[in-house]
Coordinates of C-alpha atoms in Angstrom, one line a residue:
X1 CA 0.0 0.0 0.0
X2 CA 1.2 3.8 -0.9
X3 CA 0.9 6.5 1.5
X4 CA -1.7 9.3 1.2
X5 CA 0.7 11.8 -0.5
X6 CA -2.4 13.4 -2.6
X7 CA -5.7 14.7 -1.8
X8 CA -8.8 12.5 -2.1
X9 CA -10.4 14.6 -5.0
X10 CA -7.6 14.3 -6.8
X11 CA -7.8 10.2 -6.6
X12 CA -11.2 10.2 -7.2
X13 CA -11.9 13.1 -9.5
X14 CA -14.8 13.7 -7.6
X15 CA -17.0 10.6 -8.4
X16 CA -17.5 9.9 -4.6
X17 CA -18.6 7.0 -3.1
X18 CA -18.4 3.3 -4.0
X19 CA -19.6 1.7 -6.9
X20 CA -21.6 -1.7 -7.0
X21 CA -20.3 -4.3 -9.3
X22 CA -23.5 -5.2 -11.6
X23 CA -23.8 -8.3 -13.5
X24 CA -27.0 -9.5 -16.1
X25 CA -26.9 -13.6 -16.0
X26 CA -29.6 -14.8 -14.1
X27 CA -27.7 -17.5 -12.6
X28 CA -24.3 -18.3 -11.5
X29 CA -23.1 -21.5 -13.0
X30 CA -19.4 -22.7 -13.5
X31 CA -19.6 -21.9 -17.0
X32 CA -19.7 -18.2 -16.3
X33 CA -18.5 -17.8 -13.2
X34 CA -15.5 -16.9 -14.6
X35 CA -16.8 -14.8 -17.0
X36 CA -18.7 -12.9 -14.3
X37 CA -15.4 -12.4 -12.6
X38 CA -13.9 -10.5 -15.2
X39 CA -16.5 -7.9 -16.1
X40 CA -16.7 -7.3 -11.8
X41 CA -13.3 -7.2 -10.9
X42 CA -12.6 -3.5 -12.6
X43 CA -14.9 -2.0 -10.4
X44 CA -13.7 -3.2 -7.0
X45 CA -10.4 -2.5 -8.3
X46 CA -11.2 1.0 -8.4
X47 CA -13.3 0.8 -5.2
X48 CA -10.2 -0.8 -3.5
X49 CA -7.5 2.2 -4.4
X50 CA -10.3 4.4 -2.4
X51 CA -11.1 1.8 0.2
X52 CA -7.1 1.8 0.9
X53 CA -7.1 5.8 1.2
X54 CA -9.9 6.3 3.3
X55 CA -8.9 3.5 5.4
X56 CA -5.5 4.9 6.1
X57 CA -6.5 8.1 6.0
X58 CA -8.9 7.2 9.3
X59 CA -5.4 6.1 11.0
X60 CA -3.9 9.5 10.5
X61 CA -1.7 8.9 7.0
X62 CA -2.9 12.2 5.7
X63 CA -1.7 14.3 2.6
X64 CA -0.2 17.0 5.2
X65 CA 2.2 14.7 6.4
X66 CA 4.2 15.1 3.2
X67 CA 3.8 18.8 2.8
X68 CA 7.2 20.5 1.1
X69 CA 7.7 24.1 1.7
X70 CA 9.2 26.0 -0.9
X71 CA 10.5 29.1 1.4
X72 CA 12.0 28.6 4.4
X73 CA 11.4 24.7 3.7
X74 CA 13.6 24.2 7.0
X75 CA 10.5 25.6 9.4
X76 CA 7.5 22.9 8.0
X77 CA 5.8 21.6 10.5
X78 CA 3.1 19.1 9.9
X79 CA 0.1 18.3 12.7
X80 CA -2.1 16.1 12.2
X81 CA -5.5 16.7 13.6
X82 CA -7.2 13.4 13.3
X83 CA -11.1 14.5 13.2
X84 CA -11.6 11.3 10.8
X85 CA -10.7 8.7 13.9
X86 CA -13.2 11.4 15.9
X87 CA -16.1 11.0 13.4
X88 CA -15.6 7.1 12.8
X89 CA -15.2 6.2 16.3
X90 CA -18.6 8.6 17.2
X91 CA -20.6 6.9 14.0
X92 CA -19.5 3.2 14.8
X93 CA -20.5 4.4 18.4
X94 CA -24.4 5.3 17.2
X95 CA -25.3 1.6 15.9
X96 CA -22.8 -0.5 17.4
X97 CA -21.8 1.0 20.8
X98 CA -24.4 -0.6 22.6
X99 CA -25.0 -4.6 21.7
X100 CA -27.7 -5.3 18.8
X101 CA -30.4 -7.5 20.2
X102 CA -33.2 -9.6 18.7
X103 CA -36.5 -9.6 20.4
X104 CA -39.2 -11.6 20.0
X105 CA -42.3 -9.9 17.5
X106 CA -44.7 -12.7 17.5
X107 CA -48.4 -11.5 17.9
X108 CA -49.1 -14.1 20.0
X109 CA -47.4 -15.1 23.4
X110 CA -45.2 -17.8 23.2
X111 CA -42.9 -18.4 25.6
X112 CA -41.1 -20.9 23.4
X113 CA -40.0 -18.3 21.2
X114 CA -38.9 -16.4 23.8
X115 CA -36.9 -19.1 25.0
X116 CA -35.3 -19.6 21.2
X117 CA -34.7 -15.8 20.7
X118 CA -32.8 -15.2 24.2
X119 CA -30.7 -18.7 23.2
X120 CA -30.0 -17.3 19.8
X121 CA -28.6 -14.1 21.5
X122 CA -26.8 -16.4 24.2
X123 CA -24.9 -18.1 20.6
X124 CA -23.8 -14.3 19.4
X125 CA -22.6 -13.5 22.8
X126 CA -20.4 -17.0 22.7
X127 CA -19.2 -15.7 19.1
X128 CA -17.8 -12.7 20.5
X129 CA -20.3 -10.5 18.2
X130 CA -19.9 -7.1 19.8
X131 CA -16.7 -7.4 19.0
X132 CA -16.8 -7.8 15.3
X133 CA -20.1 -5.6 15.0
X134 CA -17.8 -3.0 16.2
X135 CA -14.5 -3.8 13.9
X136 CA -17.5 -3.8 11.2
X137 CA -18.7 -0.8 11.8
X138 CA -15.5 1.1 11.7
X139 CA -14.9 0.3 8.4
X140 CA -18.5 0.4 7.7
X141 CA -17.7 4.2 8.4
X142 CA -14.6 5.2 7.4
X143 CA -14.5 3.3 3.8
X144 CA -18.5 3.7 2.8
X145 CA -19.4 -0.2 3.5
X146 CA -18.2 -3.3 5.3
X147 CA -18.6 -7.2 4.9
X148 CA -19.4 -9.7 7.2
X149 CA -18.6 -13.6 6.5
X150 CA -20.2 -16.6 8.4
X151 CA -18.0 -19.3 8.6
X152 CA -18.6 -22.9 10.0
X153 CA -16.3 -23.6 13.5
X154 CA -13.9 -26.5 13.0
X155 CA -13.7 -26.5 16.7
X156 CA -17.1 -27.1 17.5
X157 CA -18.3 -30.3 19.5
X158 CA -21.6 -30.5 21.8
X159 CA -19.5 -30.9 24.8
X160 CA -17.7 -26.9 24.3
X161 CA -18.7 -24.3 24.8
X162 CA -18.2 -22.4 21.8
X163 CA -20.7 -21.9 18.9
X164 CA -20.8 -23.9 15.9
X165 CA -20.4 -20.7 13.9
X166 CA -17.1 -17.8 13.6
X167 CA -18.0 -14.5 12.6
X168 CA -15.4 -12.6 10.3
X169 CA -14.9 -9.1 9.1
X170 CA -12.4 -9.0 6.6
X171 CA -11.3 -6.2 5.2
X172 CA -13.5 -4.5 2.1
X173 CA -10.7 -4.2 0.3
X174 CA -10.5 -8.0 -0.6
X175 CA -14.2 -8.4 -0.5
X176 CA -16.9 -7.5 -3.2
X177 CA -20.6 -8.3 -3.7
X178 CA -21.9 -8.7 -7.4
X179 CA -25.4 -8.0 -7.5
X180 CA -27.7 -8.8 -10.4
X181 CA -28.7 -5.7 -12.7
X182 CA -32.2 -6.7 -12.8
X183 CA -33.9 -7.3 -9.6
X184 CA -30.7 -6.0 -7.3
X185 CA -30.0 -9.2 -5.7
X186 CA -27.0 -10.5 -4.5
X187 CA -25.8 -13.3 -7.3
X188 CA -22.0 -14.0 -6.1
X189 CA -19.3 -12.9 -3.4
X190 CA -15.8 -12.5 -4.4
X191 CA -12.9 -12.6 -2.1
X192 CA -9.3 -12.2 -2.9
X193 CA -7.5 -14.7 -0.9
X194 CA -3.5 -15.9 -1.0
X195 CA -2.5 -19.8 -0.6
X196 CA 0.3 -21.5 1.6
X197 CA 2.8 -20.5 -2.0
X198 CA 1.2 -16.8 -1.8
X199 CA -0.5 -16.9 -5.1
X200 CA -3.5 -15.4 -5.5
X201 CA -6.9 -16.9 -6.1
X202 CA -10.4 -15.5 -5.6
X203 CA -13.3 -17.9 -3.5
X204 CA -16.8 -17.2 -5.0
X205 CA -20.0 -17.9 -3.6
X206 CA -23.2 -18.4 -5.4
X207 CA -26.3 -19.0 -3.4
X208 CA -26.1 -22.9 -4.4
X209 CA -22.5 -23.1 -5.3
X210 CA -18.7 -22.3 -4.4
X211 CA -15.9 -21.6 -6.9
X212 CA -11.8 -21.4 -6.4
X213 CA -10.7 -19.6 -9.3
X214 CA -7.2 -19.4 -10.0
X215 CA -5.3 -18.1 -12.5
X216 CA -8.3 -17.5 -15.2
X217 CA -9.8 -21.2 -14.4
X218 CA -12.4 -22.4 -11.9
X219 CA -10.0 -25.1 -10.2
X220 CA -12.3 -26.5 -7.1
X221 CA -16.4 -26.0 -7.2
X222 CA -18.8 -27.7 -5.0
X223 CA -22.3 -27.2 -3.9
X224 CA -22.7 -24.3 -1.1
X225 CA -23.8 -25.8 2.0
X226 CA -24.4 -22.6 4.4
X227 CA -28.4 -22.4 2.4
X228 CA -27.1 -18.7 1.0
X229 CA -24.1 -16.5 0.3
X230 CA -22.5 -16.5 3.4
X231 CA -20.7 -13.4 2.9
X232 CA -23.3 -10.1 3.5
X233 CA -22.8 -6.5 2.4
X234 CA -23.0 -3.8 4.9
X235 CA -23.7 -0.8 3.6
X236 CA -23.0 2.6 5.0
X237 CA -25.6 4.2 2.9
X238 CA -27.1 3.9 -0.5
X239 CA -24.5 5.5 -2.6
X240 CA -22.1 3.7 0.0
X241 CA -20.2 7.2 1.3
X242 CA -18.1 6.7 3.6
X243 CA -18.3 9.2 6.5
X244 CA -14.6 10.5 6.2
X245 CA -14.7 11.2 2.4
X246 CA -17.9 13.7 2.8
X247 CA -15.9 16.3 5.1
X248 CA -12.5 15.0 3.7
X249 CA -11.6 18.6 2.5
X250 CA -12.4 20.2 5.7
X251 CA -10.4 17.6 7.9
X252 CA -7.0 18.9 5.4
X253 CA -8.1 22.5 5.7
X254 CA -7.9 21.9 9.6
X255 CA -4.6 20.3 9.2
X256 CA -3.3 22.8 7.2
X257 CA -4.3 25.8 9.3
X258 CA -3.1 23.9 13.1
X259 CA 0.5 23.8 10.6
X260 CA 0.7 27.0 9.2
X261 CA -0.3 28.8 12.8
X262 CA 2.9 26.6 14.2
X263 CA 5.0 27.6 11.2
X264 CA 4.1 31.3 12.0
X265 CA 5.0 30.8 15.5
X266 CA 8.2 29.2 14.9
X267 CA 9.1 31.9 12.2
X268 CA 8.6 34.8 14.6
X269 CA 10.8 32.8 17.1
X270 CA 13.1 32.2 14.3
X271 CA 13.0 35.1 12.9
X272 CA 15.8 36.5 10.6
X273 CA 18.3 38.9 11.6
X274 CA 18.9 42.4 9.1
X275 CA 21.9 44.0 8.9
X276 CA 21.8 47.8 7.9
X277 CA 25.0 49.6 6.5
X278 CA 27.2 46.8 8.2
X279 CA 29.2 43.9 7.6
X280 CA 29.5 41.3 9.5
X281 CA 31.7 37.9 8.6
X282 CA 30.0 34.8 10.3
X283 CA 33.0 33.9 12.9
X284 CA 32.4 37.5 14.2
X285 CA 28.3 36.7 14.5
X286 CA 28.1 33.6 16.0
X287 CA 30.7 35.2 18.5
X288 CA 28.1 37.8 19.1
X289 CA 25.5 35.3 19.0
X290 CA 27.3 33.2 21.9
X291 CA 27.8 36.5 23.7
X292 CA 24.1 37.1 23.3
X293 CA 24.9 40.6 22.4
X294 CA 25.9 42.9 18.9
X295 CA 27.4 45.7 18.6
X296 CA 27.9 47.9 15.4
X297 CA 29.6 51.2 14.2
X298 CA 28.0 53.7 11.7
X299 CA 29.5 53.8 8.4
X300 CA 30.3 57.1 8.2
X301 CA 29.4 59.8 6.0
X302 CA 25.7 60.2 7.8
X303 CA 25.0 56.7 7.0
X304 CA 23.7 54.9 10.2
X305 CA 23.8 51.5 11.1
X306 CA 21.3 49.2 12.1
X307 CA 20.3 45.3 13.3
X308 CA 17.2 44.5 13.8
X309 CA 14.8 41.3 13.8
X310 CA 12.9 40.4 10.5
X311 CA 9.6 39.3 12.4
X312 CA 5.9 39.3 11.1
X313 CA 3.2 37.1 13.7
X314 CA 0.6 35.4 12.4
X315 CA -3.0 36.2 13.9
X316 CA -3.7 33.8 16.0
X317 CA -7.4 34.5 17.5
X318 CA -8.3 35.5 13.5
X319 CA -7.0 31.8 12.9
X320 CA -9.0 29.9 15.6
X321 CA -11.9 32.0 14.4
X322 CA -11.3 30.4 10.9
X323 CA -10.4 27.0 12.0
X324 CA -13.4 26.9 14.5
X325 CA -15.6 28.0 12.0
X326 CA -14.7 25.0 9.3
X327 CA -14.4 22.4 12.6
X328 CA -18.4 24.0 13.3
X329 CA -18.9 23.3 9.4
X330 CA -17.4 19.8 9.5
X331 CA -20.1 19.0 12.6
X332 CA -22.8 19.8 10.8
X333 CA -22.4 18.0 7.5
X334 CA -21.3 14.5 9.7
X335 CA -24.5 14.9 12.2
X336 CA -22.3 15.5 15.2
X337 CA -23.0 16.9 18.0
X338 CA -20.8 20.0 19.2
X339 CA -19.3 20.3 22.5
X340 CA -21.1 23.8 23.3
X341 CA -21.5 24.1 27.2
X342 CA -24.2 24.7 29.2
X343 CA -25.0 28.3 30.2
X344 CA -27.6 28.1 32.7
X345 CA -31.2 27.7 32.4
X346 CA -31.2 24.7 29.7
X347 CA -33.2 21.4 30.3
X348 CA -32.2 18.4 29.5
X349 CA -34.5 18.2 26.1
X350 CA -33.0 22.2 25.1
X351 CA -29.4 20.6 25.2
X352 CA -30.5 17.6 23.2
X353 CA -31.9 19.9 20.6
X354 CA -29.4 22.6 20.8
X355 CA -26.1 20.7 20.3
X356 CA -27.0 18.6 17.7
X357 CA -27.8 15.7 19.0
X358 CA -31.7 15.5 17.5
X359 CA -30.1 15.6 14.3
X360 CA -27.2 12.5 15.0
X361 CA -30.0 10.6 16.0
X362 CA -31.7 10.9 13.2
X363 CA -28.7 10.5 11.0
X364 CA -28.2 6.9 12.9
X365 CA -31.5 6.0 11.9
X366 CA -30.6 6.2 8.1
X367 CA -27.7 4.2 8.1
X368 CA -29.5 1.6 11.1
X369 CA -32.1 0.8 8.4
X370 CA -29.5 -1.0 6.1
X371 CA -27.9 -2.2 9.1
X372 CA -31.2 -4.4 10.0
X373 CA -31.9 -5.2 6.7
X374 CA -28.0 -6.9 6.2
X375 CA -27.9 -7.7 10.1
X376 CA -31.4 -10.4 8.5
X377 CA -29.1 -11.8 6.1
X378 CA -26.5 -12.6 8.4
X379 CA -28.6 -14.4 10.9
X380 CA -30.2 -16.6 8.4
X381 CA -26.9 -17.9 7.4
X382 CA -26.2 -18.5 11.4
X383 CA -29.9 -20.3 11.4
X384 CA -28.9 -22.5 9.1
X385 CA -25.3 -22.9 10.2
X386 CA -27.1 -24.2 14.1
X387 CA -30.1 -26.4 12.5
X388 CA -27.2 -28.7 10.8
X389 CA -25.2 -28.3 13.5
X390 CA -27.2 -28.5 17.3
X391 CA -30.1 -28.1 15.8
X392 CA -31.3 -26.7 19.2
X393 CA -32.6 -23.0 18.0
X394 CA -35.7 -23.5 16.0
X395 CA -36.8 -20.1 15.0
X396 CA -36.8 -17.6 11.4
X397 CA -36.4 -14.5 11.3
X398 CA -40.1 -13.5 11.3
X399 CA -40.1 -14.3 14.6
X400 CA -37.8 -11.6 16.1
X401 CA -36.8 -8.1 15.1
X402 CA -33.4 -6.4 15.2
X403 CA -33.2 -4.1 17.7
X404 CA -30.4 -1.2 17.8
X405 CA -30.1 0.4 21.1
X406 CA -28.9 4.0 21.7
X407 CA -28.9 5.9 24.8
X408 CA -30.9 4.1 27.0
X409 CA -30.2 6.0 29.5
X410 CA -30.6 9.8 28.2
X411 CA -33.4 12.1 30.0
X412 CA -33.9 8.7 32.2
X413 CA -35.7 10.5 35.4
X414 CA -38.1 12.4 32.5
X415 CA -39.0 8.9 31.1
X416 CA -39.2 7.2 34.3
X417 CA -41.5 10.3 35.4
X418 CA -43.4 9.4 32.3
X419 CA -44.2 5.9 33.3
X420 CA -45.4 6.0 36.6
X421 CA -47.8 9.2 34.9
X422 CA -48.8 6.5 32.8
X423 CA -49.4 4.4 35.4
X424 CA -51.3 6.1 37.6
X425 CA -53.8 6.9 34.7
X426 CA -54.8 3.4 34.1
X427 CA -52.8 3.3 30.9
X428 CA -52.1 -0.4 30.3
X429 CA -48.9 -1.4 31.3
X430 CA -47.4 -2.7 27.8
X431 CA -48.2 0.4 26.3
X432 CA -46.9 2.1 28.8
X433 CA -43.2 0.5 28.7
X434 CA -43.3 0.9 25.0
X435 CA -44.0 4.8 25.1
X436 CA -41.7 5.7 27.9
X437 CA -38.9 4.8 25.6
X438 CA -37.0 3.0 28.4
X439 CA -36.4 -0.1 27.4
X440 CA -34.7 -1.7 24.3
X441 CA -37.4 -4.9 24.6
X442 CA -40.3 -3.7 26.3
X443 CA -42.6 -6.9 25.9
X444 CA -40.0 -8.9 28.0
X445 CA -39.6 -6.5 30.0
X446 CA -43.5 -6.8 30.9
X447 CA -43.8 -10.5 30.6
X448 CA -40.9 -10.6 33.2
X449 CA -43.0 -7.6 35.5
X450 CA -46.0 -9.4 34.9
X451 CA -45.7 -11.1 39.2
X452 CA -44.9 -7.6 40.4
X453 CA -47.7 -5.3 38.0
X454 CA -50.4 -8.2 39.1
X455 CA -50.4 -6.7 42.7
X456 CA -50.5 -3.1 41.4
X457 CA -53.3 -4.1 38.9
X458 CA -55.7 -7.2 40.1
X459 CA -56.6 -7.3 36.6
X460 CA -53.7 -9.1 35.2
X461 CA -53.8 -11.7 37.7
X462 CA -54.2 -14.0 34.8
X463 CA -50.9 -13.8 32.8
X464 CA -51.7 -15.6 29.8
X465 CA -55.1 -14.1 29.2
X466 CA -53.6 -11.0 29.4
X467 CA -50.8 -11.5 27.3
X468 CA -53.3 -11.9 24.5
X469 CA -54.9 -8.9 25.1
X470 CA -51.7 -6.9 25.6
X471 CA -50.7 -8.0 22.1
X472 CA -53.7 -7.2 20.7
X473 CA -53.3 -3.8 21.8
X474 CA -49.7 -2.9 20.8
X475 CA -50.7 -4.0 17.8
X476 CA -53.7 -2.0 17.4
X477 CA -51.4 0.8 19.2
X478 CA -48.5 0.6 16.3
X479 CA -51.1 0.2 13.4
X480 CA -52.6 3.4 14.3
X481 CA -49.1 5.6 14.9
X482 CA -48.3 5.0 11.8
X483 CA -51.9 6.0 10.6
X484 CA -51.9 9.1 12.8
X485 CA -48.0 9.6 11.2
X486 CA -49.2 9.1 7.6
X487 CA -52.1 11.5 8.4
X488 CA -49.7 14.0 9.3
X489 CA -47.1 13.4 6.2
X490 CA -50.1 14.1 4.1
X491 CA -51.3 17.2 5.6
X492 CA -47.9 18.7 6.1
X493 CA -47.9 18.1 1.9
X494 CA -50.8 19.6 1.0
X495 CA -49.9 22.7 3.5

């Protein structure tokens, strides 16, 4: 890999973002495959030179590192300010800080399911999937999208503890999706692998079938065993943008300004010494120089003599003004949050709206919709990975939903204020839980209350006949928000 010597418009002549490799067969077959190959493989090649920037660009290798100075090339300092880690680490934060969960969305009660769904998330927690949601969603950030594979564990026996199933992120610079033309699905994964003699081949896999390709020729192919492609694309958006490349001018601008303010501080320091109607041999100056003292004689005829410092000092409040003022800019165009303080008088709501952090929520819930919709994928592979395997979780993924948790925690006195108001006017308890905001999986949380609520409200002294009617109602409770939300969509329209 090079080092970031350029800027990024430069390397991508400003066609941002990455592209998807398209292909028109409706099938993959071993008669193609290779064919497929060739007409993808342009694409992530290009994809990959920016993958490699951005990526190294988030670790700090940034074109300011190799600035050259043409005067005074000897006072050059170069400072990184690395606001890309800052807006990586903040992003990955939003939908993977906190662990994704998958809750149970069956209309009816079943404790069963339950049961299956809490197992299922006992299996991730084994595979150490935090973790790799994490390393995924840094380079789901910084480089626009990120892949995750779902491999069979050689290791795994019924006796261990660990899951019949290893999740790996590799890195999405050896890793493509083709998708078809036509209908947008995902036809083959491609990843560029190196054997024990370091030769390179490329692993394909169809929904039906596997490929080793190897120097122009399918050399091993079988029949795909995980029930799909086990590799999955997450995205980072739709035109896959990375979050570094959409502020990428602003971070250098930043760079450059932190260096050119040090480079004005050193050259007033530094300054140059002028000599007026005298000369001076340079044994005699650094004599002087040593003695920390000069002293000079007129030249005579009226002409004086003079030393003096060459010095000119940069501005430096009209410089933090500048650089605040792109830093500011750089906020707003990544949905951050600024670090403004409090002046007094504020609740806790006025701070959430004021500093931006309304507006990075609702940024998270862009990118979290592609993250569910990939996060499906992946777990179907795992299903089928377990019913082969220990066959012990018997479930689909219609019977839970994804759930991405963020700031539980946030305006926690107001929302627990807002249950017990709840409460005390007879609203029922489910619906309660689920509009208080407090809880990432409400319904457990009230099939777990149910003992406790029973002696509060005599009325659920039946569990299971109230179970039915609670999910009759948060049904009938979601079906009409999002009439009531329509309603409002429309009238805001024709206003």
């Amino acid at each position: 890999m090079g080092r970031n010597k350029s800027n990024f418009v430069d390397l991508c002549q400003g066609d941002f973002g990455r592209k998807t490799a398209y292909t028109g067969v409706a099938q993959i077959t071993t008669e193609n495959v290779v064919q497929v190959l060739s007409d993808t493989i342009g694409t992530h090649n290009r994809n990959r030179m920016m993958i490699n920037y951005l990526y190294r660009y988030y670790k700090g290798d940034q074109p300011i590192l190799y600035r050259e100075k043409l005067v005074r090339p000897e006072v050059n300092n170069r400072v990184v300010e690395n606001h890309a880690l800052e807006v990586v680490k903040f992003k990955a934060g939003q939908i993977y800080g906190e662990p994704i969960q998958y809750v149970c969305k069956k209309k009816k009660a079943d404790k069963k399911i339950n049961e299956q769904v809490d197992l299922l998330n006992d299996y991730l927690d084994e595979a150490n999937a935090d973790a790799r949601n994490i390393q995924l969603g840094i380079y789901q950030s910084a480089v626009g999208t990120a892949y995750k594979a779902i491999l069979r564990e050689d290791d795994w026996t019924k006796d261990r503890d660990l899951p019949p199933f290893r999740i790996f992120i590799p890195y999405p610079g050896d890793v493509y999706i083709v998708y078809s033309r036509n209908t947008g699905k995902a036809m083959l994964s491609v990843q560029i692998l190196k054997d024990e003699e370091n030769q390179q081949y490329y692993l394909c896999y169809s929904s039906n079938q596997y490929f080793k390709i190897k120097n122009g020729q399918v050399t091993v192919s079988g029949i795909n065993g995980f029930g799909g492609i086990p590799i999955i694309e997450y995205p980072n958006n739709h035109d896959r943008l990375s979050d570094v490349e959409i502020a990428i001018t602003a971070f250098d601008a930043i760079n450059k300004y932190q260096s050119d303010r040090l480079n004005g501080v050193e050259q007033f320091v530094q300054a140059f010494m002028k000599f007026k109607n005298c000369e001076v041999d340079e044994n005699e100056f650094l004599k002087m120089v040593k003695l920390g003292a000069i002293s000079v004689k007129d030249a005579g005829n009226g002409v004086q003599s003079d030393v003096d410092l060459m010095t000119a000092e940069l501005n430096q409040s009209e410089s933090q003004v500048a650089k605040d003022d792109i830093y500011n800019n750089m906020l707003i165009v990544e949905a951050m949050p600024n670090r403004q303080s409090n002046t007094g008088g504020d609740t806790g709501n006025a701070v959430y709206l004021r500093n931006g952090w309304d507006f990075a929520e609702r940024d998270a819930k862009l990118v979290e919709a592609f993250t569910k919709e990939a996060e499906k994928a992946s777990v179907r592979i795992i299903l089928n990975i377990i019913r082969k395997t220990s066959n012990d979780v018997k479930i689909s993924t219609r019977d839970f939903d994804v759930k991405i948790t963020r700031n539980p925690t946030d305006n926690m006195l107001v929302k627990a204020q807002a249950l017990d108001y709840l409460f005390k006017n007879k609203i029922h308890p489910l619906i309660a839980l689920i509009t208080c905001g407090l809880f990432s999986d409400p319904q457990k949380v009230y099939e777990m209350s149910l003992p406790y609520l029973g002696t509060v409200y005599p009325e659920l002294a039946n569990p299971d006949a109230e179970m039915k009617k609670a999910q009759e109602l948060i049904k009938d409770f979601s079906q009409k928000s999002i009439q009531n939300q329509s309603a409002t969509i429309s009238s805001t329209g024709e206003e």
